Coordinates of C-alpha atoms (C1' of nucleotides) in Angstrom, one line a residue:
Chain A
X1 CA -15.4 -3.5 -25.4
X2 CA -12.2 -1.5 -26.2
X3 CA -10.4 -0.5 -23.2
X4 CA -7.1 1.6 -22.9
X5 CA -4.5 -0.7 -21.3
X6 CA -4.4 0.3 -17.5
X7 CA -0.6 1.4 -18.0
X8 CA -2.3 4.1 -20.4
X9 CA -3.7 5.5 -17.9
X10 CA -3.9 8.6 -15.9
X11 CA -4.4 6.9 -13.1
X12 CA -1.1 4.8 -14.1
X13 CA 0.9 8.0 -14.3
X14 CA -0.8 9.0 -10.9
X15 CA 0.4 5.4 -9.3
X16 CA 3.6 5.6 -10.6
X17 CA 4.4 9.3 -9.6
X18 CA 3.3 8.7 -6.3
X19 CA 5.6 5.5 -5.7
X20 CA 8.3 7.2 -6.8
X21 CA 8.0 9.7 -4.8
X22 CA 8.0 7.8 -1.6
X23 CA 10.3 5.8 -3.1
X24 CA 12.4 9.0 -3.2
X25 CA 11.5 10.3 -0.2
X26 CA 11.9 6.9 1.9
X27 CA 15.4 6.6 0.4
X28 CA 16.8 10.3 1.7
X29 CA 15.0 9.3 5.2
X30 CA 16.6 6.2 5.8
X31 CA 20.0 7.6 5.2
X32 CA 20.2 10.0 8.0
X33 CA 17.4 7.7 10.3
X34 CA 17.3 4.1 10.5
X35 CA 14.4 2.6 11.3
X36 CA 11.8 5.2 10.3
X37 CA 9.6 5.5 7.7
X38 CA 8.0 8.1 5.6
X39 CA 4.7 7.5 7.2
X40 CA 6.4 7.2 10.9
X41 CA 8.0 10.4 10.4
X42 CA 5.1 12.1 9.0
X43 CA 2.9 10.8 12.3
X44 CA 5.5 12.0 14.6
X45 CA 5.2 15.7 12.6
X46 CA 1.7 16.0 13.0
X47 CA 2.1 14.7 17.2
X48 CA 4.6 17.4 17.5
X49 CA 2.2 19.9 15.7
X50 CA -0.8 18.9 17.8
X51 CA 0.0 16.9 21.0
X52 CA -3.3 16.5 21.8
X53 CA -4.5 14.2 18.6
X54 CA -6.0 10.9 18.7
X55 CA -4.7 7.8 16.7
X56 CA -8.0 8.0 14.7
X57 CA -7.7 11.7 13.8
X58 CA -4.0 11.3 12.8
X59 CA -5.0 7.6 11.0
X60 CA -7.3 10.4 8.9
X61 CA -4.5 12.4 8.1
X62 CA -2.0 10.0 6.6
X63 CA -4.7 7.8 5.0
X64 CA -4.7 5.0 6.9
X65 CA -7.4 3.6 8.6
X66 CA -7.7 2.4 12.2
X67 CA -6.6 -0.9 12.5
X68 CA -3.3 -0.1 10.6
X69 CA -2.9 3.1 13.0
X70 CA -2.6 0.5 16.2
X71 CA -0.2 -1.3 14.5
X72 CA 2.3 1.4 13.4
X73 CA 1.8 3.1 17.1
X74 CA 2.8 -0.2 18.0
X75 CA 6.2 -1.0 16.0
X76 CA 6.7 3.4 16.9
X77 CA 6.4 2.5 20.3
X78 CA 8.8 -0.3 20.2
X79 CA 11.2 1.9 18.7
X80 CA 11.0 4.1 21.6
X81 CA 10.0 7.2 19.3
X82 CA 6.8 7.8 21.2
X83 CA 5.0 6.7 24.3
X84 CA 1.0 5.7 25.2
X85 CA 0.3 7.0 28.4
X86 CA -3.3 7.1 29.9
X87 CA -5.5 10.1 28.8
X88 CA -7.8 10.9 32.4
X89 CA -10.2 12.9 30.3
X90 CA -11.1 10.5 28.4
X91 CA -9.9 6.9 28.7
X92 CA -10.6 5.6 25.5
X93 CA -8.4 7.3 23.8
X94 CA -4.8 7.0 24.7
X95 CA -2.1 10.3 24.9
X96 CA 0.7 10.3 22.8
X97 CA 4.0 11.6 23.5
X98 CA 7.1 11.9 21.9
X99 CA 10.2 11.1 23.5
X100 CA 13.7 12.1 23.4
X101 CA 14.6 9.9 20.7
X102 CA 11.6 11.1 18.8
X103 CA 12.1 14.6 19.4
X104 CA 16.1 13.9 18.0
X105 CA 13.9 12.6 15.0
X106 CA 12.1 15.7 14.7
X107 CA 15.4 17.9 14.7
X108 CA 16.6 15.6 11.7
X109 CA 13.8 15.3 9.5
X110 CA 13.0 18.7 8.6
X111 CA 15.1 19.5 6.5
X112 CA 15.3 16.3 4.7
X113 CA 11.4 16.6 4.0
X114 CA 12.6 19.9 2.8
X115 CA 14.8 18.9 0.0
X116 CA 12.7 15.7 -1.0
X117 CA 9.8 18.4 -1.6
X118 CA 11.8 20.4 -3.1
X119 CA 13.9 18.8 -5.4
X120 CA 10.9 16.1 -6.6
X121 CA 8.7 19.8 -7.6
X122 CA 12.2 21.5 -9.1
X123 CA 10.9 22.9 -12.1
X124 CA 7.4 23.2 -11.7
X125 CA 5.4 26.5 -11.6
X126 CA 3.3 27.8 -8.9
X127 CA 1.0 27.8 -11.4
X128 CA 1.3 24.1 -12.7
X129 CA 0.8 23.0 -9.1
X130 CA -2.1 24.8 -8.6
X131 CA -3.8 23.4 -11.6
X132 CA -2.2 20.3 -10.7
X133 CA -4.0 20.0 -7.7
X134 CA -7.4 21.9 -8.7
X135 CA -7.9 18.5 -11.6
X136 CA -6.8 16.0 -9.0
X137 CA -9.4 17.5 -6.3
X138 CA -11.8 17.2 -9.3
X139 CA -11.0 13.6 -9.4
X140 CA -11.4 12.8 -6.2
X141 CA -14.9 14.8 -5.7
X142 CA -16.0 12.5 -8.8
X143 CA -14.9 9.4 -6.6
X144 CA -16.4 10.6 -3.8
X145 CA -19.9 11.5 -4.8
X146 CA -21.0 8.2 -5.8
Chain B
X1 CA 12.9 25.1 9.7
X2 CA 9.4 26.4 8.9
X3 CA 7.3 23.1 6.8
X4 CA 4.3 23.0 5.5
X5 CA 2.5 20.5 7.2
X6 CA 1.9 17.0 4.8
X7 CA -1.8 17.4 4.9
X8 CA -0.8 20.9 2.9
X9 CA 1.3 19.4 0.2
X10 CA 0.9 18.0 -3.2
X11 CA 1.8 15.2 -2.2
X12 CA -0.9 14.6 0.0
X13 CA -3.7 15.8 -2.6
X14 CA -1.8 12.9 -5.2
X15 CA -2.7 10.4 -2.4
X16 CA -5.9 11.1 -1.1
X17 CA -7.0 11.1 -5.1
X18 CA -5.7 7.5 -5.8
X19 CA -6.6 6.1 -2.7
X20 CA -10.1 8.1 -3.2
X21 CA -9.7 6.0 -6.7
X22 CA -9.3 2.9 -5.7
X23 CA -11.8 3.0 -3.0
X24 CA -14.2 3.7 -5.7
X25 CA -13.1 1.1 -8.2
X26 CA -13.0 -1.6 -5.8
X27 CA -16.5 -1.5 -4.7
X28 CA -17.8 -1.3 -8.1
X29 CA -16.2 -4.4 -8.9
X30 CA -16.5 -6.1 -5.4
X31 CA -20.3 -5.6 -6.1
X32 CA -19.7 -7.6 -9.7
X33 CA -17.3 -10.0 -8.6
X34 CA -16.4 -11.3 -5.5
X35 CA -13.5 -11.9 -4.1
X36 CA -11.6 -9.9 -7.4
X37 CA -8.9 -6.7 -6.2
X38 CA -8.4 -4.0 -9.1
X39 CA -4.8 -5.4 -8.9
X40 CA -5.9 -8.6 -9.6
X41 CA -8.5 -7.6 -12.6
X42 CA -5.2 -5.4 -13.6
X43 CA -3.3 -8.4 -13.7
X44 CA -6.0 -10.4 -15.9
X45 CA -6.1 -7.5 -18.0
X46 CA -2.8 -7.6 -19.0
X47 CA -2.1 -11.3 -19.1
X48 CA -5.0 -11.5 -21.9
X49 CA -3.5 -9.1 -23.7
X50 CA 0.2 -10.4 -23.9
X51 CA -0.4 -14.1 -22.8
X52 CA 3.4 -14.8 -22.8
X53 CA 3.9 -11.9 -19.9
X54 CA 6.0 -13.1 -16.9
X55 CA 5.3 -12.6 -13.5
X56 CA 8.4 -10.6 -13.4
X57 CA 7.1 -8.1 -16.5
X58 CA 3.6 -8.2 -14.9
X59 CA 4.6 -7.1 -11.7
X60 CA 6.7 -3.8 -13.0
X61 CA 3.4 -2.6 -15.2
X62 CA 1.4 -3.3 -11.9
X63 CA 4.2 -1.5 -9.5
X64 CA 4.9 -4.8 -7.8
X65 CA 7.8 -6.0 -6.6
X66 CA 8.2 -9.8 -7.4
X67 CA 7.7 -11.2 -3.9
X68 CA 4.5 -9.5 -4.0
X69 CA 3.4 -10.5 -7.5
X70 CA 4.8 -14.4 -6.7
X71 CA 2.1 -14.4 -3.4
X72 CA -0.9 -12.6 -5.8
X73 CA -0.3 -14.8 -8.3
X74 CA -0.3 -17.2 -5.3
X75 CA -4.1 -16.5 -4.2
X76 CA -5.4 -15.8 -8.4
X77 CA -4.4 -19.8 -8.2
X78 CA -6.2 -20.4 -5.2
X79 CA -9.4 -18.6 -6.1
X80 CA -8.9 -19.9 -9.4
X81 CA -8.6 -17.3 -12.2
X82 CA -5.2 -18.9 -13.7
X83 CA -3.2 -21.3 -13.3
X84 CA 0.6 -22.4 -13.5
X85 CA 2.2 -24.8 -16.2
X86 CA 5.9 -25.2 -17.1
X87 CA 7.3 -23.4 -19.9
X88 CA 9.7 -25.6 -21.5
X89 CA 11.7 -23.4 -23.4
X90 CA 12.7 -21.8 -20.3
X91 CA 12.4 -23.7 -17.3
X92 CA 13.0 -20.4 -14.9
X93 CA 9.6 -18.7 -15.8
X94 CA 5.8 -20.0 -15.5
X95 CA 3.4 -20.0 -18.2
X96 CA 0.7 -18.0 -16.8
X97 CA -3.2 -19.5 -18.1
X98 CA -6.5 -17.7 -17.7
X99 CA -8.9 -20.3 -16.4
X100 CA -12.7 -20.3 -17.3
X101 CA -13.8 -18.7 -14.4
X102 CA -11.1 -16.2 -15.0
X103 CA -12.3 -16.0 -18.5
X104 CA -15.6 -15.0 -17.4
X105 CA -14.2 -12.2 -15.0
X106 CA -12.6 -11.1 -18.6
X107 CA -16.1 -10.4 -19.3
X108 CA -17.7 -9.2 -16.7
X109 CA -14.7 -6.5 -15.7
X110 CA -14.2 -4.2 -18.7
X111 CA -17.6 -2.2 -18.5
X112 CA -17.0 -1.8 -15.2
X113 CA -13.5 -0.6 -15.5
X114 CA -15.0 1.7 -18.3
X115 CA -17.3 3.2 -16.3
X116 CA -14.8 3.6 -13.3
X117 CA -12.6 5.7 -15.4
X118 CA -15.3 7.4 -17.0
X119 CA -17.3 8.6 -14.2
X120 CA -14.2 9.5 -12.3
X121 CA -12.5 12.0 -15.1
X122 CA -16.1 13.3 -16.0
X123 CA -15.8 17.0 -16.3
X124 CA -12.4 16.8 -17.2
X125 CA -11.1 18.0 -20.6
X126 CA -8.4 16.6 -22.8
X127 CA -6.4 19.4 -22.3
X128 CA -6.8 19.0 -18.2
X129 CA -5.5 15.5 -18.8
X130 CA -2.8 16.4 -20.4
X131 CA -1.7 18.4 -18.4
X132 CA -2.2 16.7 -15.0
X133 CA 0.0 14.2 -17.1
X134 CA 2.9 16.3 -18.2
X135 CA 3.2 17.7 -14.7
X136 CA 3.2 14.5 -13.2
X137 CA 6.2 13.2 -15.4
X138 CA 7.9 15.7 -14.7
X139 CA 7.4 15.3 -10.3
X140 CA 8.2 11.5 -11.4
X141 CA 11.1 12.3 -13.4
X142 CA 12.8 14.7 -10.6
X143 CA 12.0 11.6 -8.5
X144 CA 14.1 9.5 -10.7
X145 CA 17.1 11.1 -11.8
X146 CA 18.5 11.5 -8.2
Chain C
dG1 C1' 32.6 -27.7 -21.3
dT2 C1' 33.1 -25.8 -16.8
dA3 C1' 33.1 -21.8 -13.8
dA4 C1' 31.3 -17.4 -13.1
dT5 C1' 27.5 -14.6 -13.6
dA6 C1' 22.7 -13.4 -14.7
dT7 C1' 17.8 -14.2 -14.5
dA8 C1' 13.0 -15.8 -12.7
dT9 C1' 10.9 -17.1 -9.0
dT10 C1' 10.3 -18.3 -4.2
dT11 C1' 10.7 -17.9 0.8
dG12 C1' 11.3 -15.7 5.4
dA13 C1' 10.8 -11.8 8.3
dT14 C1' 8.5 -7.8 9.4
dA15 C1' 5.3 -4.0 8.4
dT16 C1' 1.2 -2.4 6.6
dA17 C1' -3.9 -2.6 4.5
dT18 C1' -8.5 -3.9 5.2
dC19 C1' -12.7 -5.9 7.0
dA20 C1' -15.3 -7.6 10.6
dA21 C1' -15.8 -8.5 15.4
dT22 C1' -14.6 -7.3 20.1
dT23 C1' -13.6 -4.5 24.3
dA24 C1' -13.8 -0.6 27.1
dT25 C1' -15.4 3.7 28.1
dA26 C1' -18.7 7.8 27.0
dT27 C1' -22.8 9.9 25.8
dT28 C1' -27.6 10.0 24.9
dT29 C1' -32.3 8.9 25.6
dG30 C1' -36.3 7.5 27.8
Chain D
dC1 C1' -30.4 6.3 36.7
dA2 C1' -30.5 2.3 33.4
dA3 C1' -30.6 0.9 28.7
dA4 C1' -29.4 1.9 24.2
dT5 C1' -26.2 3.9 21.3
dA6 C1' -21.8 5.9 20.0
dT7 C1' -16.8 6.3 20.1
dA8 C1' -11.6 5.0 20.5
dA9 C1' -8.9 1.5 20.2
dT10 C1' -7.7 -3.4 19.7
dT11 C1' -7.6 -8.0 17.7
dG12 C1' -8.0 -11.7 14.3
dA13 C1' -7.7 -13.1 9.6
dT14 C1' -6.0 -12.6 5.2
dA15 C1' -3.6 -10.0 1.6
dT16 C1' 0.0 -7.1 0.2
dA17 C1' 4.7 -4.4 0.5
dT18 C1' 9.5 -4.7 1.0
dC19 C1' 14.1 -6.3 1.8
dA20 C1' 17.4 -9.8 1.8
dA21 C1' 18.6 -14.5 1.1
dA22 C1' 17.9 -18.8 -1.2
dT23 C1' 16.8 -21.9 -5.4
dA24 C1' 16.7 -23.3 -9.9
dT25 C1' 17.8 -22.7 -14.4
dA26 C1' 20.2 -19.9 -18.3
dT27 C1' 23.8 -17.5 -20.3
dT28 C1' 28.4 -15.9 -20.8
dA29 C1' 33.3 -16.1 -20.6
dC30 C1' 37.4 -18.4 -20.3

DNA sequence: GTAATATATTTGATATATCAATTATATTTG
DNA sequence: CAAATATAATTGATATATCAAATATATTAC
């Protein structure tokens, strides 16, 4: 059986664009904010966005499942950049807020997202993204569907 | 600062495809072989093909980072797929052998792997490809040069 | 040839990934 | 309403990710 070497592959160029990226990303981040991380940061965005999400529907979000969503809470908690409290509605589920540290975060990161978006996509067409994105989704419904 | 939330990026679409990827990979070859991780099979994969590979070479075509690769290459040994000997002619580095057992995975795997690439890219043309290709380089490049 | 430097690998510490099992609370069904 | 089922979150076990520091051996420079 002949079989392209898995670094001559697409999905090698998909790995390695993606952990550069963060790589990237993580890199600007921790320069203006100790302590957080791409994924941390993206978590609090999505709090700020909607207040009233659960751990499992912002796990969804940022791909993780869970298990690993208790844990990061946890070590985000410990940092003091958000806070469980008791949710009466429903107490299985826990509300999340952020606090005044986290809401410092949330002044700061903006515009770093910003430019890491923005300078990693310099030089790419609307157009190339959109196609970009229309093969990838192709991908993934082909994962997905079996 | 107006952002588009991460869920509406690029970004996001290039994760939720690998991931989608590897979800799918990995159950077709948990079903075939137990107790085998695509990185793993990855790292088989290239160890039969350049048998002199260090851990250190291995790990950058398998976006490791050495501690990482030193504990995989840890638990291969424990389940038995290779196994460490000395290398004389330079007493810093392991030979890296590929046991029977893992000799059999070396069977077993490629069809699989075939198929996992195959059924994942089906209805996707060259051209697509080659494009989703160039476009990533290019996000991976900007990545890069900063 | 010895000291300084470089390289390959390991180890420790902490965070995250993943699966399966558990706990606590809600909802549904008979 | 009580029993069965579903849901949100946690925990345990094991593997991996990442950084920094440590080890052991090689190479280079003086």
């Amino acid at each position: 059986m002949k079989l392209k070497l898995p670094s001559e592959t697409v999905f090698h160029t998909i790995e390695s664009t993606i952990k550069e990226y963060r790589k990237f990303a993580q890199q600007n981040i921790s320069e203006a904010i100790p302590e957080m991380t791409i994924d941390q940061g993206l978590v609090l965005l999505f709090l700020n966005k909607f207040p009233e999400m659960t751990q499992k529907e912002i796990a969804e979000l940022v791909f993780k499942d869970n298990a690993s969503m208790t844990r990061m809470i946890n070590t985000m908690v410990k940092k003091n950049f958000i806070k469980r409290s008791m949710n009466d509605s429903d107490r299985r589920r826990y509300k999340l807020e952020i606090t005044t540290k986290g809401k410092e975060v949330l002044e700061t990161l903006p515009p770093i997202i910003h430019h890491n978006r923005n300078s990693s996509l310099k030089g790419i067409s609307k157009n190339e993204l959109e196609q970009l994105q229309a093969i990838l989704n192709k991908i993934r419904l082909n994962c997905q569907n079996k």
